Coordinates of C-alpha atoms and ligand atoms in Angstrom, one line a residue:
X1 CA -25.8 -9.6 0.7
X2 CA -28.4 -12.4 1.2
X3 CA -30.6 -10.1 -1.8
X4 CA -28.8 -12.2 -4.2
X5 CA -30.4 -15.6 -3.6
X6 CA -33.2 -13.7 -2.7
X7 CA -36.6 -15.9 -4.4
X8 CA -38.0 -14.2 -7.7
X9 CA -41.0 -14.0 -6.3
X10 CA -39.7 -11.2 -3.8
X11 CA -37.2 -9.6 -6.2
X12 CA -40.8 -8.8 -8.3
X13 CA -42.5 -7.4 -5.2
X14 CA -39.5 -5.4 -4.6
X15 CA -39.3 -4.4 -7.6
X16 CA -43.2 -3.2 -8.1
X17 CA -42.9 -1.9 -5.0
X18 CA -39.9 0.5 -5.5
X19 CA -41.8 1.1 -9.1
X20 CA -44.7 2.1 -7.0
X21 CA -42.6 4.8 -4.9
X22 CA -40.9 5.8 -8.3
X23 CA -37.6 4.4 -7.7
X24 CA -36.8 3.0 -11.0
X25 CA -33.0 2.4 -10.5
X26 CA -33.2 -1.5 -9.7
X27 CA -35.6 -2.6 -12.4
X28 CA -34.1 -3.2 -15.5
X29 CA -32.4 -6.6 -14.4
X30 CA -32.8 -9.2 -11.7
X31 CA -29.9 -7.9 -9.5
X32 CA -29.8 -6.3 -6.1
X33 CA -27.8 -3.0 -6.0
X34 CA -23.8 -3.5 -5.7
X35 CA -24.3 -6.5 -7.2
X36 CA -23.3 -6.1 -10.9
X37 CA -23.8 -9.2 -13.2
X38 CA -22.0 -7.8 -16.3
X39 CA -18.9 -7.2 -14.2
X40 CA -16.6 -8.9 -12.1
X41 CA -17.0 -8.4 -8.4
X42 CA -13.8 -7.3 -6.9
X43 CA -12.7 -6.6 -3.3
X44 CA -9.3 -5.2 -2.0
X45 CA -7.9 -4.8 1.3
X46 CA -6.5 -1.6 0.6
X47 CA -6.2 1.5 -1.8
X48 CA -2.8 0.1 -3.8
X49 CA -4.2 -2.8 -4.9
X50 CA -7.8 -1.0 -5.7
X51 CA -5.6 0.9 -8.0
X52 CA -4.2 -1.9 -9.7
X53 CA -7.7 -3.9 -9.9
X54 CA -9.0 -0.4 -11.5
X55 CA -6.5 0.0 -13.7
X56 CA -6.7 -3.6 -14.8
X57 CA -10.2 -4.1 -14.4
X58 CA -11.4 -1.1 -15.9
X59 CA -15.1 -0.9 -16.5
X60 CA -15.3 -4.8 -16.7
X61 CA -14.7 -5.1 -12.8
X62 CA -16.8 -3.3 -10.0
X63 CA -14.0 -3.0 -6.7
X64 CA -14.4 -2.0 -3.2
X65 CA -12.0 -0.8 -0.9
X66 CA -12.0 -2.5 2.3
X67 CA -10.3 0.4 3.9
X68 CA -12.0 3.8 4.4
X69 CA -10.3 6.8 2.3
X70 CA -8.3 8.5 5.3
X71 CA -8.1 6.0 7.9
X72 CA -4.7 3.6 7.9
X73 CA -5.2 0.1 6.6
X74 CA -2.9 -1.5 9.2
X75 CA -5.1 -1.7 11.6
X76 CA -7.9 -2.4 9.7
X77 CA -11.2 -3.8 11.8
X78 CA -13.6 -5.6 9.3
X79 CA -17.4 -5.2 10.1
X80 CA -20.1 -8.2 9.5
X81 CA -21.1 -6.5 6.2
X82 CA -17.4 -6.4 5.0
X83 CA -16.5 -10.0 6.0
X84 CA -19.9 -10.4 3.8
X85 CA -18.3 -8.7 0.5
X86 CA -15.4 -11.1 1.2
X87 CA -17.2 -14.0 1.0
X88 CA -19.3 -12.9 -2.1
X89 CA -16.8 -11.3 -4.1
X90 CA -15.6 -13.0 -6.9
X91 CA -11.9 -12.1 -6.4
X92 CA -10.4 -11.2 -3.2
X93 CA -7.5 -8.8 -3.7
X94 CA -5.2 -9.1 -0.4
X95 CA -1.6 -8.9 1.0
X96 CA -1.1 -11.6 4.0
X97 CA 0.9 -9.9 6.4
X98 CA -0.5 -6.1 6.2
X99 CA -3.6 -6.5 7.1
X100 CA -4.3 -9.0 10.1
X101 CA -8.1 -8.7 9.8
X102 CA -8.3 -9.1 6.2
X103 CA -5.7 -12.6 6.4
X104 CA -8.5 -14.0 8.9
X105 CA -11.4 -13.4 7.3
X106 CA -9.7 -14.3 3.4
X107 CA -8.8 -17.5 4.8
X108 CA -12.1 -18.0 6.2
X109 CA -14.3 -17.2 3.6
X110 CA -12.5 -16.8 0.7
X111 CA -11.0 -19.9 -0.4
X112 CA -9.6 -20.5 -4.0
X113 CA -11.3 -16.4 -4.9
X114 CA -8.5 -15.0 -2.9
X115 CA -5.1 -13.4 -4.6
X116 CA -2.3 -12.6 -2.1
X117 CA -0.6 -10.8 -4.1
X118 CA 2.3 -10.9 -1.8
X119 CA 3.0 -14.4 -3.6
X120 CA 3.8 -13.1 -6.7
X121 CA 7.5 -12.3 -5.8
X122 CA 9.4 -13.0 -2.9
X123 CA 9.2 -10.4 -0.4
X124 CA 12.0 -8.6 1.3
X125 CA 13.2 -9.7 5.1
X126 CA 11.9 -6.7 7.6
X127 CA 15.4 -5.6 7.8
X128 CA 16.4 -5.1 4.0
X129 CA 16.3 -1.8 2.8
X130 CA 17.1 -0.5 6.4
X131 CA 19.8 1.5 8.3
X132 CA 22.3 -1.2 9.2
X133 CA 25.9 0.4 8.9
X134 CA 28.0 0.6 12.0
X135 CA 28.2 4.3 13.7
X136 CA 30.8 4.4 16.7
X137 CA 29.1 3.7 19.9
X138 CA 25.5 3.1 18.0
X139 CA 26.0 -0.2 17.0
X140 CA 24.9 -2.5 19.5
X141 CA 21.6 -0.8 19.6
X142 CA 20.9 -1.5 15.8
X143 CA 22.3 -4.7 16.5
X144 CA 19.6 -5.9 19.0
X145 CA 16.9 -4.0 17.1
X146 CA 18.1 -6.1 14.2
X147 CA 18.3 -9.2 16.0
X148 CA 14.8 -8.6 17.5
X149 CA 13.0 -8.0 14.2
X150 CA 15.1 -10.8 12.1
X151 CA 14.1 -13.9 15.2
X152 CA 10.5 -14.0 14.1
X153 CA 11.7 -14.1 10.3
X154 CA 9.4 -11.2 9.6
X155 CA 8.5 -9.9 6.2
X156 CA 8.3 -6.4 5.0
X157 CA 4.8 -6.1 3.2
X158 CA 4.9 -2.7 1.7
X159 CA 6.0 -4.0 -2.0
X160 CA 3.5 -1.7 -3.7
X161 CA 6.4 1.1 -3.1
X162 CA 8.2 -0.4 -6.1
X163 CA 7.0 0.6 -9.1
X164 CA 8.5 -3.0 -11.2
X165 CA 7.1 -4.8 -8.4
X166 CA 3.8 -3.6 -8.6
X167 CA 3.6 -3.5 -12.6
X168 CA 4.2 -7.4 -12.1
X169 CA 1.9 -8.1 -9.9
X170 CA -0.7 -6.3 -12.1
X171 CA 0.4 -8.6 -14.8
X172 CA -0.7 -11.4 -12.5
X173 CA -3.8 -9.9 -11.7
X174 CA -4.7 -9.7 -15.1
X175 CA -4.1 -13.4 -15.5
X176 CA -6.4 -13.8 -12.7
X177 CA -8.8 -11.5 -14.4
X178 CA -8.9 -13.1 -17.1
X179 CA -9.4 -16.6 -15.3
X180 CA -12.5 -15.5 -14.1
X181 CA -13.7 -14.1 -16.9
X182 CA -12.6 -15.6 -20.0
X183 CA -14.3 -13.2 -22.6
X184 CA -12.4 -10.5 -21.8
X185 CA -9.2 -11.6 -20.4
X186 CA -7.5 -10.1 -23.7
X187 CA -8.5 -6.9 -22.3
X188 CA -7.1 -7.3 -18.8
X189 CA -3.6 -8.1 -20.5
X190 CA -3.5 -5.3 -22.4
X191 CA -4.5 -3.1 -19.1
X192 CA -2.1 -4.3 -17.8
X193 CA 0.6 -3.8 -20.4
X194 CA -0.7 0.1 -20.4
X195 CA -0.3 0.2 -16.8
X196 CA 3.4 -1.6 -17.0
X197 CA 4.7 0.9 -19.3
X198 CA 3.5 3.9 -17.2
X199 CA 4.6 2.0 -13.7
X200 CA 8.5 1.4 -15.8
X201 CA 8.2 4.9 -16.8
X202 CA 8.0 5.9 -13.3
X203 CA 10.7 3.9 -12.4
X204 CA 12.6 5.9 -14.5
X205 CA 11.9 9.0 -13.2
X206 CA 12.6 8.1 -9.8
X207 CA 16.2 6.6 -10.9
X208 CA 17.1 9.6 -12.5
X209 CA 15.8 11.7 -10.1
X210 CA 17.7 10.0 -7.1
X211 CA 20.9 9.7 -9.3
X212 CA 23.0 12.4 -7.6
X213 CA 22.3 13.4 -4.2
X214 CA 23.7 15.0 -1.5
X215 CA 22.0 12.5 1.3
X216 CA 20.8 9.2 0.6
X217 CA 19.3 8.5 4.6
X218 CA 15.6 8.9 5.0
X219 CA 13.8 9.8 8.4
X220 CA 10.4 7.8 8.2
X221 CA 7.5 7.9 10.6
X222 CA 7.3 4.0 10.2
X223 CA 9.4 1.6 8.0
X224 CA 7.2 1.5 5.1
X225 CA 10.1 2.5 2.8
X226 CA 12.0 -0.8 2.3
X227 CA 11.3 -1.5 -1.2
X228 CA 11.8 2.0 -2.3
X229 CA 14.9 2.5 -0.6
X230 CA 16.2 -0.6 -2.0
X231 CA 15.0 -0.4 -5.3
X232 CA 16.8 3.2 -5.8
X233 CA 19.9 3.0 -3.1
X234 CA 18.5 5.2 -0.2
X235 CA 18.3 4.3 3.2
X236 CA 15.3 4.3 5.7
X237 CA 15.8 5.4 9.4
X238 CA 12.2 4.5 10.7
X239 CA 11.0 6.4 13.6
X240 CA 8.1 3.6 14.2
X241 CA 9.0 0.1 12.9
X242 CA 6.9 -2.2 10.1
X243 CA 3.5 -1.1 11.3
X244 CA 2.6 2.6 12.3
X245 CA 0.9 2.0 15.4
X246 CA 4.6 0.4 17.1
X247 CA 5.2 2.9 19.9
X248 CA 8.7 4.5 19.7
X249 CA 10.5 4.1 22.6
X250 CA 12.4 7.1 24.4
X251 CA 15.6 5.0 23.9
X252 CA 14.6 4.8 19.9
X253 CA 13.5 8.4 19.6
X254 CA 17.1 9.4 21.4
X255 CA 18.8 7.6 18.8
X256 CA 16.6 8.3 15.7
X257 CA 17.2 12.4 16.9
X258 CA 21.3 11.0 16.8
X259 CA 21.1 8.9 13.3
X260 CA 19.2 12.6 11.8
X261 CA 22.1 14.8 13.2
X262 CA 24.5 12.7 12.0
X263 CA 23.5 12.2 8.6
X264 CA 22.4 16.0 9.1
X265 CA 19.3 14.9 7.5
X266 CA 17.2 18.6 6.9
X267 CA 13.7 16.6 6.8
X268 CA 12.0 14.4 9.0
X269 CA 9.1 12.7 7.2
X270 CA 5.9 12.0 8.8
X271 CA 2.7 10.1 6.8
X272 CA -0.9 12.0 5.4
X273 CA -2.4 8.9 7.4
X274 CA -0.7 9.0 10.7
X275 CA -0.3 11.5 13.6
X276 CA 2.8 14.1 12.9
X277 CA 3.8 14.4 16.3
X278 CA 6.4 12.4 16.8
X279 CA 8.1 13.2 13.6
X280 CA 7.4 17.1 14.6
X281 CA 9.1 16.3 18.3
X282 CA 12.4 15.1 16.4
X283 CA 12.7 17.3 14.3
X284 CA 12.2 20.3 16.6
X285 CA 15.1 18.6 18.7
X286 CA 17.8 18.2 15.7
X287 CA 16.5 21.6 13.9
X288 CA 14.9 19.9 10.7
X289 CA 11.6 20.6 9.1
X290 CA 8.8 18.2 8.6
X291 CA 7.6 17.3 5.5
X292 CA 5.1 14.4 4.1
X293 CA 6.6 11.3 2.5
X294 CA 3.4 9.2 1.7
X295 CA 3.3 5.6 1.8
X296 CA 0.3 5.4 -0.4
X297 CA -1.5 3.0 2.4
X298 CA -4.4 5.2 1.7
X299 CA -5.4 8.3 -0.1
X300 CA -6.5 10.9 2.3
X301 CA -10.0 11.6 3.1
X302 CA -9.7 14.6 0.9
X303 CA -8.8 12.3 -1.7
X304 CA -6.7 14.2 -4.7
X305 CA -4.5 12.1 -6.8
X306 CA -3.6 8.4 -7.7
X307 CA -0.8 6.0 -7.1
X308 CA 1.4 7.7 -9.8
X309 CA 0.9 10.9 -8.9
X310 CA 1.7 10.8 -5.0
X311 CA 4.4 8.8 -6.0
X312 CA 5.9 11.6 -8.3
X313 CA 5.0 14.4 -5.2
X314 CA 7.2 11.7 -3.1
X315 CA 9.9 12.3 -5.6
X316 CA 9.6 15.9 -5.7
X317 CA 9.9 15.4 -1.8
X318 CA 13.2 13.7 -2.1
X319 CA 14.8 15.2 -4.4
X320 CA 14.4 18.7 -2.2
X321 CA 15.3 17.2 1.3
X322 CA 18.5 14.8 -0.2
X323 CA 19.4 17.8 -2.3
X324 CA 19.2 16.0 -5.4
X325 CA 20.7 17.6 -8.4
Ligands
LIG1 ZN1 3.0 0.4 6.7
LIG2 ZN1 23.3 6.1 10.5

């Protein structure tokens, strides 16, 4: 990262010197690798918003992913070189509240580069888009769960799960964009139009698709499901609470096993990023299968697919375990 203010005089030695060894890839401008001068340098904190600066962006931005394909972004440790691409990049594409390493170092070394996109609407309470209805004999247990999450007036990051949410905050992005680089911000508007009328159109599909069903409760791993649920009137029963690594107490998994008999829910979802094993343990116990709901926090390490199209396999998902006609 310190290549870039690197004197001339050693960018020419390097550069005679890799021409000496036959590496050729560096010489045709004054720029250290990863460094691009004709495009915007871009870094996200995770893969839904490297989706969105992609889609945006297209070839006029270059964008790294803070997070590693595979591992979940939660929990994300940054290392000396990343906290580095922070403080170079020319935008910093982040969501305060997901991503407790990436809020520290943004706010350290980012200043006016950073985006939080989670500014661009106001986000849901941790409870909305939950299970809050009032079973016999359950109810003060949901109650002091409620109470307990609601005290420290905790937000629910996982916006990206709603397609009209995330199509406006690529319209924002593309403002941003174009802030930064004037020339083209034409084309980051019209990106982001393109990619507006494919998020609505997904919309759409999943309104349609979740019209008629025959269950509208969802068994989740953790409660990444708030704006989706919301958005198209299902309800989340989170094993695990905002962030995956909550342990589940025996007390929640004992009523979680209840809520799924008595919604005779015939899935319990687990997530391509997390371990299965609880979700497996439940749904042994109240005779369900297992099946994978993703919350697009990452792709997995095998990769395969984009936003849209893990969000139309969640459909298909939903449609089969609701019984969606
Ligand atoms: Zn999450
Ligand atoms: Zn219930």
């Amino acid at each position: 990262m310190t290549f870039r203010t690197a004197p001339r005089a050693l960018a020419t030695a390097t550069a005679a010197l890799l021409a000496l060894t036959g590496v050729t890839a560096c010489s045709n401008d004054d720029s250290p690798a990863g460094a691009d001068p004709q495009r915007v340098d871009v870094v996200a904190g995770f893969y839904p918003l490297q989706f969105l600066a992609e889609r945006v962006g297209g070839d006029d931005v270059a964008v790294t992913n803070l997070a590693r394909p595979g591992a979940e972004p939660h929990d994300l440790e940054l290392n000396p070189g990343q906290v580095g691409q922070i403080s170079e990049a020319e935008l910093v594409l982040f969501l305060h509240g997901f991503q407790p390493a990436v809020d520290e170092a943004v706010e350290q070394q980012a200043g006016d580069r950073a985006f939080d996109v989670a500014t661009v609407e106001p986000l849901l309470d941790a409870t909305a888009g939950g299970h809050d209805h009032d079973h016999e004999g359950e109810e003060e247990h949901a109650e002091e769960e409620h109470a307990e999450e609601a005290s420290d007036g905790a937000k629910d990051p996982h916006v990206w799960l709603d397609p009209t949410r995330l199509a406006t905050i690529g319209d924002k992005l593309a403002e941003r964009l174009g802030a930064v680089d004037p020339d083209r911000a034409g084309e980051y508007t019209q990106r982001a139009a393109t990619l507006r009328t494919e998020l609505e159109q997904l919309d759409t599909e999943f309104t349609e698709g979740l019209k008629t069903c025959q269950r509208r409760e969802i068994v989740v791993s953790h409660t990444a499901f708030g704006y989706l649920t919301q958005k198209y009137q299902l309800e989340q029963i989170g094993i695990s609470g905002l962030t995956p690594e909550d342990e589940p107490s025996p007390q929640r998994l004992a009523a979680v096993a209840e809520e799924a008999r008595e919604h005779q829910a015939t899935t319990i979802f687990f997530e391509t990023l997390v371990s299965p094993k609880v979700a497996e343990t439940i749904a042994r116990e109240v005779g369900a299968q297992t099946a994978v709901l993703d919350p697009i926090e990452g792709l997995s390490a095998e990769g395969g697919g984009d936003y849209l199209s893990v969000m139309r396999t969640n459909l298909q998902t939903l449609r089969t375990a609701l019984s969606c006609s």
